[in-house]
Short mmCIF file of C-alpha atoms and ligand atoms in Angstrom, two decimals:
data_model
loop_
_atom_site.label_atom_id
_atom_site.label_comp_id
_atom_site.label_asym_id
_atom_site.label_seq_id
_atom_site.Cartn_x
_atom_site.Cartn_y
_atom_site.Cartn_z
CA UNK A 9 19.09 60.22 -30.98
CA UNK A 10 19.98 59.85 -34.60
CA UNK A 11 18.24 57.87 -37.35
CA UNK A 12 20.79 56.00 -39.44
CA UNK A 13 20.28 55.52 -43.19
CA UNK A 14 21.03 53.12 -46.00
CA UNK A 15 23.84 53.84 -48.47
CA UNK A 16 22.35 53.36 -51.93
CA UNK A 17 23.57 54.51 -55.35
CA UNK A 18 26.45 56.48 -53.85
CA UNK A 19 24.56 58.39 -51.20
CA UNK A 20 22.83 58.10 -47.84
CA UNK A 21 19.08 57.55 -48.12
CA UNK A 22 16.38 57.39 -45.47
CA UNK A 23 14.64 54.13 -44.71
CA UNK A 24 11.13 53.98 -46.13
CA UNK A 25 9.66 50.98 -44.31
CA UNK A 26 8.83 52.78 -41.07
CA UNK A 27 10.53 49.95 -39.17
CA UNK A 28 13.68 50.60 -37.12
CA UNK A 29 16.02 48.65 -34.85
CA UNK A 30 17.67 50.26 -31.83
CA UNK A 31 21.47 50.61 -31.83
CA UNK A 32 23.03 50.74 -28.34
CA UNK A 33 26.21 52.01 -26.78
CA UNK A 34 26.95 48.75 -24.93
CA UNK A 35 29.10 50.56 -22.36
CA UNK A 36 26.24 52.73 -21.13
CA UNK A 37 23.23 50.71 -22.23
CA UNK A 38 21.80 53.79 -23.96
CA UNK A 39 20.08 53.73 -27.34
CA UNK A 40 22.28 55.96 -29.49
CA UNK A 41 20.58 55.60 -32.85
CA UNK A 42 18.02 53.65 -34.83
CA UNK A 43 18.82 51.69 -37.96
CA UNK A 44 16.16 51.48 -40.65
CA UNK A 45 14.98 47.95 -41.45
CA UNK A 46 14.61 47.63 -45.21
CA UNK A 47 11.35 46.37 -46.70
CA UNK A 48 11.05 43.85 -49.53
CA UNK A 49 10.54 46.72 -51.99
CA UNK A 50 13.58 48.68 -50.78
CA UNK A 51 15.73 45.55 -50.95
CA UNK A 52 14.56 44.69 -54.45
CA UNK A 53 15.23 48.26 -55.60
CA UNK A 54 18.76 48.26 -54.14
CA UNK A 55 19.49 44.96 -55.90
CA UNK A 56 18.07 46.20 -59.23
CA UNK A 57 20.20 49.36 -59.06
CA UNK A 58 23.29 47.27 -58.27
CA UNK A 59 22.50 45.11 -61.31
CA UNK A 60 22.31 48.23 -63.48
CA UNK A 61 25.66 49.50 -62.22
CA UNK A 62 27.58 46.20 -62.37
CA UNK A 63 28.19 45.60 -66.12
CA UNK A 64 30.31 48.71 -66.58
CA UNK A 65 32.30 48.00 -63.42
CA UNK A 66 32.73 44.33 -64.37
CA UNK A 67 33.97 45.24 -67.86
CA UNK A 68 36.53 47.72 -66.51
CA UNK A 69 40.24 47.05 -66.86
CA UNK A 70 41.08 45.16 -63.61
CA UNK A 71 44.05 47.48 -63.04
CA UNK A 72 41.63 50.40 -62.80
CA UNK A 73 39.52 48.49 -60.31
CA UNK A 74 42.69 47.76 -58.34
CA UNK A 75 43.41 51.49 -58.23
CA UNK A 76 40.13 51.99 -56.38
CA UNK A 77 41.38 49.47 -53.82
CA UNK A 78 44.68 51.34 -53.60
CA UNK A 79 42.88 54.64 -52.99
CA UNK A 80 40.66 52.93 -50.39
CA UNK A 81 43.73 51.87 -48.42
CA UNK A 82 44.86 55.51 -48.23
CA UNK A 83 41.41 56.76 -47.20
CA UNK A 84 40.99 54.13 -44.50
CA UNK A 85 44.36 55.04 -43.05
CA UNK A 86 43.39 58.72 -43.18
CA UNK A 87 40.14 58.06 -41.29
CA UNK A 88 41.39 55.25 -39.03
CA UNK A 89 40.72 57.04 -35.72
CA UNK A 90 37.27 58.25 -36.75
CA UNK A 91 36.32 54.74 -37.89
CA UNK A 92 37.75 53.14 -34.75
CA UNK A 93 35.78 55.48 -32.51
CA UNK A 94 32.52 54.78 -34.36
CA UNK A 95 33.23 51.07 -34.17
CA UNK A 96 33.95 51.03 -30.43
CA UNK A 97 30.91 53.16 -29.69
CA UNK A 98 28.45 50.67 -31.21
CA UNK A 99 30.33 47.42 -30.59
CA UNK A 100 31.93 48.13 -27.21
CA UNK A 101 35.42 46.78 -27.97
CA UNK A 102 38.49 48.76 -26.90
CA UNK A 103 40.05 51.24 -29.32
CA UNK A 104 43.16 49.08 -29.92
CA UNK A 105 40.81 46.19 -30.74
CA UNK A 106 38.75 48.41 -33.04
CA UNK A 107 41.92 49.46 -34.89
CA UNK A 108 42.83 45.77 -35.18
CA UNK A 109 39.38 45.04 -36.64
CA UNK A 110 39.91 47.77 -39.24
CA UNK A 111 43.51 46.77 -39.91
CA UNK A 112 42.69 43.10 -40.60
CA UNK A 113 40.01 44.29 -43.05
CA UNK A 114 42.39 46.76 -44.63
CA UNK A 115 44.92 44.00 -45.25
CA UNK A 116 42.40 42.20 -47.45
CA UNK A 117 41.82 45.41 -49.43
CA UNK A 118 45.62 45.58 -49.87
CA UNK A 119 45.60 41.97 -51.07
CA UNK A 120 42.93 42.94 -53.62
CA UNK A 121 45.30 45.41 -55.25
CA UNK A 122 46.80 42.27 -56.80
CA UNK A 123 43.49 41.50 -58.57
CA UNK A 124 44.86 41.83 -62.13
CA UNK A 125 47.32 39.04 -61.40
CA UNK A 126 44.78 36.89 -59.58
CA UNK A 127 42.22 37.26 -62.37
CA UNK A 128 44.53 36.04 -65.13
CA UNK A 129 43.11 33.00 -66.88
CA UNK A 130 44.84 30.01 -68.44
CA UNK A 131 45.91 29.53 -72.04
CA UNK A 132 46.79 26.51 -74.14
CA UNK A 133 48.50 27.38 -77.38
CA UNK A 134 47.88 25.06 -80.38
CA UNK A 135 45.67 22.48 -78.71
CA UNK A 136 45.16 21.44 -82.35
CA UNK A 137 46.10 23.11 -85.62
CA UNK A 138 44.99 26.70 -85.33
CA UNK A 139 43.21 25.85 -82.14
CA UNK A 140 43.77 27.64 -78.84
CA UNK A 141 41.98 27.16 -75.55
CA UNK A 142 41.75 29.89 -72.95
CA UNK A 143 39.82 30.45 -69.78
CA UNK A 144 38.51 33.68 -68.34
CA UNK A 145 37.48 34.50 -64.79
CA UNK A 146 34.35 36.59 -64.98
CA UNK A 147 32.42 38.25 -62.15
CA UNK A 148 29.23 36.59 -60.92
CA UNK A 149 27.21 39.82 -61.24
CA UNK A 150 25.47 41.01 -58.07
CA UNK A 151 26.37 39.27 -54.82
CA UNK A 152 25.01 39.64 -51.28
CA UNK A 153 26.98 39.80 -48.01
CA UNK A 154 25.16 39.22 -44.72
CA UNK A 155 27.37 40.14 -41.81
CA UNK A 156 27.73 39.51 -38.03
CA UNK A 157 28.13 42.10 -35.29
CA UNK A 158 31.50 41.07 -33.92
CA UNK A 159 33.84 42.47 -36.60
CA UNK A 160 31.87 45.30 -38.23
CA UNK A 161 34.84 46.46 -40.35
CA UNK A 162 36.89 43.30 -40.93
CA UNK A 163 34.06 40.99 -41.97
CA UNK A 164 32.51 43.36 -44.56
CA UNK A 165 35.95 44.17 -46.02
CA UNK A 166 36.88 40.46 -46.27
CA UNK A 167 33.90 40.05 -48.59
CA UNK A 168 33.40 43.40 -50.28
CA UNK A 169 37.10 43.81 -51.18
CA UNK A 170 37.47 40.62 -53.24
CA UNK A 171 33.91 40.79 -54.62
CA UNK A 172 34.47 44.30 -55.96
CA UNK A 173 38.00 43.63 -57.17
CA UNK A 174 36.60 40.74 -59.23
CA UNK A 175 34.10 43.10 -60.87
CA UNK A 176 30.92 42.27 -58.96
CA UNK A 177 28.41 44.64 -57.43
CA UNK A 178 27.68 43.99 -53.75
CA UNK A 179 24.59 44.46 -51.61
CA UNK A 180 25.77 44.26 -48.01
CA UNK A 181 23.49 43.84 -45.03
CA UNK A 182 25.40 44.75 -41.86
CA UNK A 183 24.48 43.51 -38.42
CA UNK A 184 21.61 45.46 -36.86
CA UNK A 185 23.85 45.96 -33.79
CA UNK A 186 26.64 48.04 -35.33
CA UNK A 187 25.85 49.30 -38.84
CA UNK A 188 27.69 52.65 -38.83
CA UNK A 189 31.15 51.48 -39.89
CA UNK A 190 29.94 49.53 -42.95
CA UNK A 191 28.06 52.68 -44.03
CA UNK A 192 31.20 54.78 -43.56
CA UNK A 193 33.23 52.25 -45.57
CA UNK A 194 30.76 52.44 -48.44
CA UNK A 195 31.08 56.22 -48.44
CA UNK A 196 34.88 55.90 -48.50
CA UNK A 197 34.74 53.47 -51.44
CA UNK A 198 32.83 56.08 -53.45
CA UNK A 199 35.45 58.68 -52.50
CA UNK A 200 38.08 56.17 -53.67
CA UNK A 201 36.47 56.15 -57.12
CA UNK A 202 33.97 53.28 -56.95
CA UNK A 203 31.05 53.98 -59.32
CA UNK A 204 27.73 54.63 -57.65
CA UNK A 205 25.47 51.64 -57.07
CA UNK A 206 28.27 49.09 -57.17
CA UNK A 207 28.38 48.83 -53.37
CA UNK A 208 24.99 49.15 -51.65
CA UNK A 209 24.65 49.00 -47.87
CA UNK A 210 21.16 48.07 -46.86
CA UNK A 211 20.25 47.89 -43.19
CA UNK A 212 17.70 45.33 -42.21
CA UNK A 213 16.72 42.07 -40.62
CA UNK A 214 15.21 38.80 -41.77
CA UNK A 215 12.89 40.53 -44.23
CA UNK A 216 15.81 42.02 -46.18
CA UNK A 217 17.89 38.83 -45.87
CA UNK A 218 15.14 36.57 -47.18
CA UNK A 219 14.52 38.96 -50.08
CA UNK A 220 18.21 38.77 -50.99
CA UNK A 221 18.20 34.98 -50.71
CA UNK A 222 15.18 34.62 -53.00
CA UNK A 223 16.25 37.26 -55.54
CA UNK A 224 16.74 36.05 -59.11
CA UNK A 225 19.38 38.73 -59.61
CA UNK A 226 21.69 37.79 -56.72
CA UNK A 227 24.21 35.19 -57.91
CA UNK A 228 26.29 34.58 -54.79
CA UNK A 229 25.74 34.85 -51.04
CA UNK A 230 28.41 35.24 -48.35
CA UNK A 231 27.24 34.91 -44.79
CA UNK A 232 29.09 35.12 -41.48
CA UNK A 233 27.27 34.59 -38.19
CA UNK A 234 25.93 31.89 -35.90
CA UNK A 235 25.70 28.28 -37.05
CA UNK A 236 21.89 27.86 -37.08
CA UNK A 237 21.52 30.94 -39.30
CA UNK A 238 24.50 29.90 -41.47
CA UNK A 239 22.80 26.57 -42.10
CA UNK A 240 19.50 28.28 -42.92
CA UNK A 241 21.12 30.80 -45.29
CA UNK A 242 23.13 28.09 -47.03
CA UNK A 243 20.13 25.86 -47.70
CA UNK A 244 17.84 28.70 -48.81
CA UNK A 245 20.47 30.33 -51.06
CA UNK A 246 21.57 27.10 -52.72
CA UNK A 247 17.94 25.94 -53.14
CA UNK A 248 17.54 28.73 -55.68
CA UNK A 249 20.82 27.86 -57.42
CA UNK A 250 23.03 30.49 -55.86
CA UNK A 251 26.64 30.00 -54.95
CA UNK A 252 26.99 30.27 -51.15
CA UNK A 253 29.68 30.34 -48.48
CA UNK A 254 28.34 30.50 -44.94
CA UNK A 255 30.63 30.73 -41.93
CA UNK A 256 29.24 29.79 -38.54
CA UNK A 257 30.08 29.55 -34.85
CA UNK A 258 33.00 28.00 -33.01
CA UNK A 259 34.27 26.30 -29.88
CA UNK A 260 38.03 26.53 -30.13
CA UNK A 261 40.16 24.21 -27.99
CA UNK A 262 43.72 24.93 -26.91
CA UNK A 263 45.66 21.86 -25.84
CA UNK A 264 48.40 22.46 -23.31
CA UNK A 265 50.97 19.66 -23.19
CA UNK A 266 53.01 18.97 -20.04
CA UNK A 267 56.17 20.27 -21.77
CA UNK A 268 54.60 23.62 -22.79
CA UNK A 269 56.10 26.90 -21.59
CA UNK A 270 53.40 27.53 -18.97
CA UNK A 271 53.89 31.33 -18.81
CA UNK A 272 53.60 31.58 -22.56
CA UNK A 273 50.54 29.30 -22.60
CA UNK A 274 48.81 31.24 -19.82
CA UNK A 275 49.50 34.62 -21.46
CA UNK A 276 48.18 33.26 -24.75
CA UNK A 277 45.04 31.86 -23.14
CA UNK A 278 44.21 35.09 -21.35
CA UNK A 279 44.52 37.11 -24.58
CA UNK A 280 42.69 34.55 -26.71
CA UNK A 281 40.00 33.74 -24.17
CA UNK A 282 39.08 37.16 -22.87
CA UNK A 283 40.17 39.64 -25.59
CA UNK A 284 37.19 41.43 -27.18
CA UNK A 285 35.10 39.97 -24.29
CA UNK A 286 35.37 36.55 -25.96
CA UNK A 287 33.23 37.78 -28.89
CA UNK A 288 35.55 36.38 -31.55
CA UNK A 289 34.92 33.31 -33.67
CA UNK A 290 38.60 32.49 -33.13
CA UNK A 291 38.52 33.02 -29.35
CA UNK A 292 39.84 30.11 -27.32
CA UNK A 293 36.93 29.04 -25.14
CA UNK A 294 38.24 25.64 -24.01
CA UNK A 295 41.64 24.95 -22.42
CA UNK A 296 42.65 21.29 -22.44
CA UNK A 297 45.65 20.69 -20.20
CA UNK A 298 47.06 17.17 -20.50
CA UNK A 299 47.53 15.56 -17.08
CA UNK A 300 46.42 16.80 -13.67
CA UNK A 301 49.82 18.26 -12.86
CA UNK A 302 49.75 20.37 -16.07
CA UNK A 303 46.17 21.40 -15.27
CA UNK A 304 47.09 22.52 -11.75
CA UNK A 305 50.07 24.51 -13.03
CA UNK A 306 47.94 26.08 -15.76
CA UNK A 307 45.15 27.13 -13.39
CA UNK A 308 47.73 28.54 -10.97
CA UNK A 309 49.25 30.60 -13.80
CA UNK A 310 45.88 31.74 -15.16
CA UNK A 311 44.13 32.94 -11.98
CA UNK A 312 46.40 35.90 -11.11
CA UNK A 313 46.49 36.97 -14.75
CA UNK A 314 42.69 36.90 -15.02
CA UNK A 315 42.31 38.79 -11.75
CA UNK A 316 44.45 41.59 -13.19
CA UNK A 317 42.29 42.08 -16.31
CA UNK A 318 40.86 45.56 -16.68
CA UNK A 319 37.29 45.67 -17.89
CA UNK A 320 35.79 49.00 -18.90
CA UNK A 321 34.37 51.27 -21.58
CA UNK A 322 36.58 52.14 -24.57
CA UNK A 323 36.62 55.73 -23.35
CA UNK A 324 38.40 54.70 -20.12
CA UNK A 325 41.78 54.40 -21.82
CA UNK A 326 43.82 52.24 -24.11
CA UNK A 327 44.95 49.93 -21.32
CA UNK A 328 41.48 48.35 -20.89
CA UNK A 329 41.66 44.63 -21.68
CA UNK A 330 38.09 44.32 -22.83
CA UNK A 331 34.75 46.10 -22.89
CA UNK A 332 31.11 45.14 -22.56
CA UNK A 333 29.33 42.46 -24.56
CA UNK A 334 27.11 43.64 -27.36
CA UNK A 335 23.57 43.60 -25.93
CA UNK A 336 21.65 43.11 -22.69
CA UNK A 337 20.31 39.85 -24.16
CA UNK A 338 23.86 38.60 -24.84
CA UNK A 339 24.79 39.43 -21.24
CA UNK A 340 21.80 37.54 -19.86
CA UNK A 341 22.53 34.53 -22.06
CA UNK A 342 26.19 34.42 -20.94
CA UNK A 343 25.25 34.73 -17.25
CA UNK A 344 22.67 31.98 -17.74
CA UNK A 345 25.28 29.67 -19.22
CA UNK A 346 27.70 30.44 -16.36
CA UNK A 347 24.96 29.49 -13.89
CA UNK A 348 24.32 26.27 -15.84
CA UNK A 349 28.02 25.41 -15.52
CA UNK A 350 27.82 25.79 -11.74
CA UNK A 351 24.56 23.82 -11.60
CA UNK A 352 25.98 21.02 -13.73
CA UNK A 353 28.99 20.61 -11.44
CA UNK A 354 31.90 22.54 -13.00
CA UNK A 355 34.18 24.40 -10.60
CA UNK A 356 33.98 28.18 -11.04
CA UNK A 357 37.54 29.19 -10.16
CA UNK A 358 37.23 32.85 -11.11
CA UNK A 359 33.72 34.03 -10.30
CA UNK A 360 32.64 37.52 -11.35
CA UNK A 361 28.91 36.96 -11.45
CA UNK A 362 28.36 40.07 -9.33
CA UNK A 363 30.58 42.22 -11.58
CA UNK A 364 29.50 45.84 -11.80
CA UNK A 365 31.27 48.97 -12.94
CA UNK A 366 30.70 52.19 -11.08
CA UNK A 367 29.07 54.77 -13.35
CA UNK A 368 28.26 52.11 -15.95
CA UNK A 369 25.72 50.04 -14.08
CA UNK A 370 23.44 49.95 -17.13
CA UNK A 371 26.23 48.84 -19.47
CA UNK A 372 26.41 45.26 -20.73
CA UNK A 373 29.57 44.31 -18.84
CA UNK A 374 30.41 40.74 -17.91
CA UNK A 375 33.53 40.12 -15.84
CA UNK A 376 36.01 37.35 -16.73
CA UNK A 377 35.16 33.80 -15.59
CA UNK A 378 37.26 30.65 -15.42
CA UNK A 379 35.87 27.14 -15.05
CA UNK A 380 37.82 24.02 -14.10
CA UNK A 381 36.66 20.38 -14.18
CA UNK A 382 34.34 20.95 -17.13
CA UNK A 383 33.06 17.76 -18.78
CA UNK A 384 31.90 17.29 -22.40
CA UNK A 385 28.23 16.82 -21.48
CA UNK A 386 27.89 20.30 -19.92
CA UNK A 387 26.14 23.15 -21.76
CA UNK A 388 29.17 25.41 -21.22
CA UNK A 389 31.15 22.87 -23.27
CA UNK A 390 28.68 22.02 -26.02
CA UNK A 391 27.51 25.59 -26.71
CA UNK A 392 29.36 28.61 -28.05
CA UNK A 393 29.18 31.08 -25.12
CA UNK A 394 30.61 34.09 -27.02
CA UNK A 395 31.56 35.85 -23.80
CA UNK A 396 34.54 36.20 -21.41
CA UNK A 397 34.31 32.64 -20.10
CA UNK A 398 37.09 30.05 -20.37
CA UNK A 399 36.35 26.39 -19.63
CA UNK A 400 39.05 23.94 -18.62
CA UNK A 401 38.57 20.29 -19.55
CA UNK A 402 41.25 18.08 -17.99
CA UNK A 403 42.50 15.35 -20.33
CA UNK A 404 44.37 12.27 -19.17
CA UNK A 405 46.46 11.94 -22.31
CA UNK A 406 47.28 13.62 -25.62
CA UNK A 407 44.96 11.16 -27.39
CA UNK A 408 42.08 12.13 -25.13
CA UNK A 409 42.81 15.83 -25.71
CA UNK A 410 42.91 15.60 -29.50
CA UNK A 411 39.81 13.38 -29.37
CA UNK A 412 37.86 16.11 -27.55
CA UNK A 413 38.62 18.69 -30.23
CA UNK A 414 37.92 16.16 -33.00
CA UNK A 415 34.56 15.13 -31.55
CA UNK A 416 33.24 18.65 -31.03
CA UNK A 417 30.70 19.70 -33.65
CA UNK A 418 32.48 22.98 -34.36
CA UNK A 419 35.75 23.06 -36.27
CA UNK A 420 36.83 26.67 -36.73
CA UNK A 421 40.20 26.99 -34.98
CA UNK A 422 42.38 25.16 -32.49
CA UNK A 423 45.84 25.39 -30.98
CA UNK A 424 48.43 23.24 -29.29
CA UNK A 425 51.12 24.49 -26.92
CA UNK A 426 54.12 22.18 -26.71
CA UNK A 427 57.88 22.14 -27.11
CA UNK A 428 57.72 18.80 -28.92
CA UNK A 429 57.82 19.05 -32.71
CA UNK A 430 56.60 15.50 -33.20
CA UNK A 431 53.42 16.09 -31.18
CA UNK A 432 52.76 19.41 -32.88
CA UNK A 433 53.19 17.86 -36.30
CA UNK A 434 50.90 14.95 -35.47
CA UNK A 435 48.27 17.36 -34.14
CA UNK A 436 48.36 19.62 -37.21
CA UNK A 437 48.11 16.63 -39.50
CA UNK A 438 45.29 14.68 -37.79
CA UNK A 439 43.00 17.36 -36.44
CA UNK A 440 39.69 17.88 -38.32
CA UNK A 441 39.61 21.65 -37.82
CA UNK A 442 40.18 24.38 -40.42
CA UNK A 443 42.75 26.63 -38.73
CA UNK A 444 45.49 25.31 -36.46
CA UNK A 445 47.97 27.16 -34.24
CA UNK A 446 51.21 25.69 -32.94
CA UNK A 447 52.17 27.81 -29.94
CA UNK A 448 49.91 30.45 -31.54
CA UNK A 449 46.56 30.83 -29.78
CA UNK A 450 44.46 32.59 -32.45
CA UNK A 451 45.73 31.26 -35.77
CA UNK A 452 43.96 33.74 -38.06
CA UNK A 453 45.65 33.39 -41.44
CA UNK A 454 46.88 36.55 -43.14
CA UNK A 455 45.04 38.09 -46.10
CA UNK A 456 46.91 36.14 -48.77
CA UNK A 457 45.99 32.79 -47.19
CA UNK A 458 42.39 31.75 -46.67
CA UNK A 459 40.20 31.71 -43.57
CA UNK A 460 37.56 29.08 -42.90
CA UNK A 461 36.50 26.34 -40.52
CA UNK A 462 35.37 22.76 -40.93
CA UNK A 463 32.38 20.81 -39.63
CA UNK A 464 29.52 23.06 -38.38
CA UNK A 465 31.69 26.17 -38.59
CA UNK A 466 31.42 26.39 -42.38
CA UNK A 467 28.88 25.51 -45.06
CA UNK A 468 30.18 25.72 -48.60
CA UNK A 469 33.42 25.05 -50.40
CA UNK A 470 35.51 28.16 -50.65
CA UNK A 471 37.03 30.14 -47.80
CA UNK A 472 37.19 33.82 -47.01
CA UNK A 473 39.94 36.05 -48.49
CA UNK A 474 43.13 34.84 -50.15
CA UNK A 475 42.97 32.95 -53.46
CA UNK A 476 39.70 31.19 -52.49
CA UNK A 477 37.84 34.50 -52.43
CA UNK A 478 38.82 35.19 -56.03
CA UNK A 479 37.47 31.76 -56.96
CA UNK A 480 34.25 32.34 -55.05
CA UNK A 481 33.55 35.72 -56.66
CA UNK A 482 34.27 34.66 -60.25
CA UNK A 483 33.14 31.94 -62.59
CA UNK A 484 35.30 30.35 -65.21
CA UNK A 485 34.49 30.43 -68.88
CA UNK A 486 36.61 28.36 -71.22
CA UNK A 487 36.88 29.29 -74.88
CA UNK A 488 38.08 26.93 -77.60
CA UNK A 489 38.89 28.88 -80.77
CA UNK A 490 40.01 27.87 -84.23
CA UNK A 491 41.44 30.27 -86.76
CA UNK A 492 41.68 29.69 -90.52
CA UNK A 493 45.35 28.85 -90.82
CA UNK A 494 44.70 25.56 -89.03
CA UNK A 495 41.64 24.89 -91.18
CA UNK A 496 43.61 25.35 -94.38
CA UNK A 497 45.62 22.30 -93.54
CA UNK A 498 42.44 20.24 -93.39
CA UNK A 499 40.21 21.16 -90.48
CA UNK A 500 38.39 17.88 -89.93
CA UNK A 501 41.50 15.79 -89.75
CA UNK A 502 43.23 18.16 -87.36
CA UNK A 503 40.23 18.29 -85.04
CA UNK A 504 40.54 14.53 -84.73
CA UNK A 505 44.20 14.97 -83.92
CA UNK A 506 43.24 17.23 -81.04
CA UNK A 507 41.07 14.52 -79.47
P1 NAD B 11 23.78 36.07 -36.11
O1 NAD B 11 23.70 34.73 -36.76
O2 NAD B 11 22.82 36.38 -35.03
O3 NAD B 11 23.57 37.23 -37.22
C1 NAD B 11 24.33 37.29 -38.38
C2 NAD B 11 23.52 37.97 -39.49
O4 NAD B 11 22.40 37.16 -39.80
C3 NAD B 11 23.00 39.34 -39.12
O5 NAD B 11 23.19 40.21 -40.22
C4 NAD B 11 21.52 39.09 -38.86
O6 NAD B 11 20.71 40.21 -39.20
C5 NAD B 11 21.19 37.93 -39.77
N1 NAD B 11 20.13 37.07 -39.23
C6 NAD B 11 19.95 36.71 -37.93
N2 NAD B 11 18.88 35.90 -37.81
C7 NAD B 11 18.38 35.72 -39.06
C8 NAD B 11 17.29 34.99 -39.60
N3 NAD B 11 16.48 34.25 -38.80
N4 NAD B 11 17.07 35.02 -40.92
C9 NAD B 11 17.86 35.75 -41.72
N5 NAD B 11 18.92 36.48 -41.28
C10 NAD B 11 19.17 36.47 -39.97
O7 NAD B 11 25.28 36.26 -35.64
P2 NAD B 11 25.92 37.42 -34.76
O8 NAD B 11 25.44 37.29 -33.35
O9 NAD B 11 25.78 38.73 -35.42
O10 NAD B 11 27.47 37.04 -34.83
C11 NAD B 11 28.11 36.18 -33.93
C12 NAD B 11 28.32 34.81 -34.54
O11 NAD B 11 29.10 34.90 -35.72
C13 NAD B 11 29.08 33.86 -33.63
O12 NAD B 11 28.47 32.59 -33.67
C14 NAD B 11 30.47 33.80 -34.26
O13 NAD B 11 31.19 32.62 -34.01
C15 NAD B 11 30.13 33.92 -35.70
N6 NAD B 11 31.26 34.35 -36.51
C16 NAD B 11 31.85 33.44 -37.32
C17 NAD B 11 32.94 33.79 -38.09
C18 NAD B 11 33.59 32.79 -39.01
O14 NAD B 11 34.37 33.19 -39.88
N7 NAD B 11 33.31 31.50 -38.87
C19 NAD B 11 33.42 35.11 -38.03
C20 NAD B 11 32.79 36.02 -37.19
C21 NAD B 11 31.71 35.63 -36.44
#
């Protein structure tokens, strides 16, 4: 078993706290390594070193910073298979999914190559005689990123890419569950030309997080994870005057109208509900067919598709549909929620509660489950399950269906499947949810748009990646300047003219 390290000031360093967290291979249930849990002192030192490294990086010509991003793209492509293997080993997702995780992160690094354009300020010529006004977008300084387990490459890159491209230094705390890929990415950034200390990866738990939140040096905090922690991080970070964006959990509804192409809708639901074992914040976890006839057709189309799903370790081949969930505790929680659904009266149409995989009995596998006749008061409806469980809530009308999604406390993503443009347009316009798909089940916007939910799925103002990320990681300074030629013509008078 290996002891993982931190990545500080351009190199791997041992943890000094004496505390460690176990990292598992979820497919076998074995402990494969231990991640050091940073102490207050280690965290403060990593932040102080980042603060020392930042000014030179922040003052650098943005084109040169963009070249680091360009080199990073090449290096990630070079090491794609190595990164994907490390990712699957700790997370459990299939290799194609791991490549997708890396690819969606890489696309944000590509977007960041455009930083010089995105960082251009505004200019007003001759706001008064000899007077010009211009604005600059300057880095915040040192920022912190606190990351979830479910996308160990994509989530860090969505934050580190724009933060660095804007000239900040970043202290990133990966999830305790799968810290290896963020460490490897930090090493690659240094190979790409990033100065040492500008990107620190510090493993840890609440002790490190709270130290980051209370630090006087940290100017901005980006968090992605579950809603209770997002809410906690947002209030603690903003209480000390920091800028914060905290992305939380989800319960994404897909409405299936009677006129939908049922094969297309069922294929979409199976991919969006069960892919990555349902451990995606954009997974569809609730299907809402409109009308009993639509519901019956949908269930009939779903069941054979779900029964064909292949569940297994990433090493079993690229045709696996999904792997294990991340920990034994996650598995127990999911099975507990499935039992609560049965106890509370939902109909378990596909039941894999006794699922077991020969040779992997200690792995954290959960088979696919499908519920019908779910009602909004049930725990399987109110809570984010984050597992391979799809709940069907039958709606009597379109209004009832849209009302369900609107009334749910989460507002990350949603989708509607229909052939009717009018209904789709009405849905997109009225729904109080941040990301909407029309005949698209997981509407994750591309890197040059922004990603973020509403309601309890997001705390803060600015979204992830796209133009919002460049706003989040910079602050605006506006300069009003007067030069003598305007003064010569009678400064006082002309100042009045400007008003
Ligand atoms: P989590 O909230 O358990 O952990 C996220 C991070 O917070 C980790 O780095 C963890 O160490 C830290 N943390 C946990 N408890 C803490 C505490 N008490 N104090 C300080 N820090 C603490 O989330 P997770 O299980 O790693 O990730 C899954 C969740 O993330 C799901 O709810 C999913 O929907 C959500 N998610 C949301 C988005 C989005 O963009 N909205 C994207 C990906 C994942």
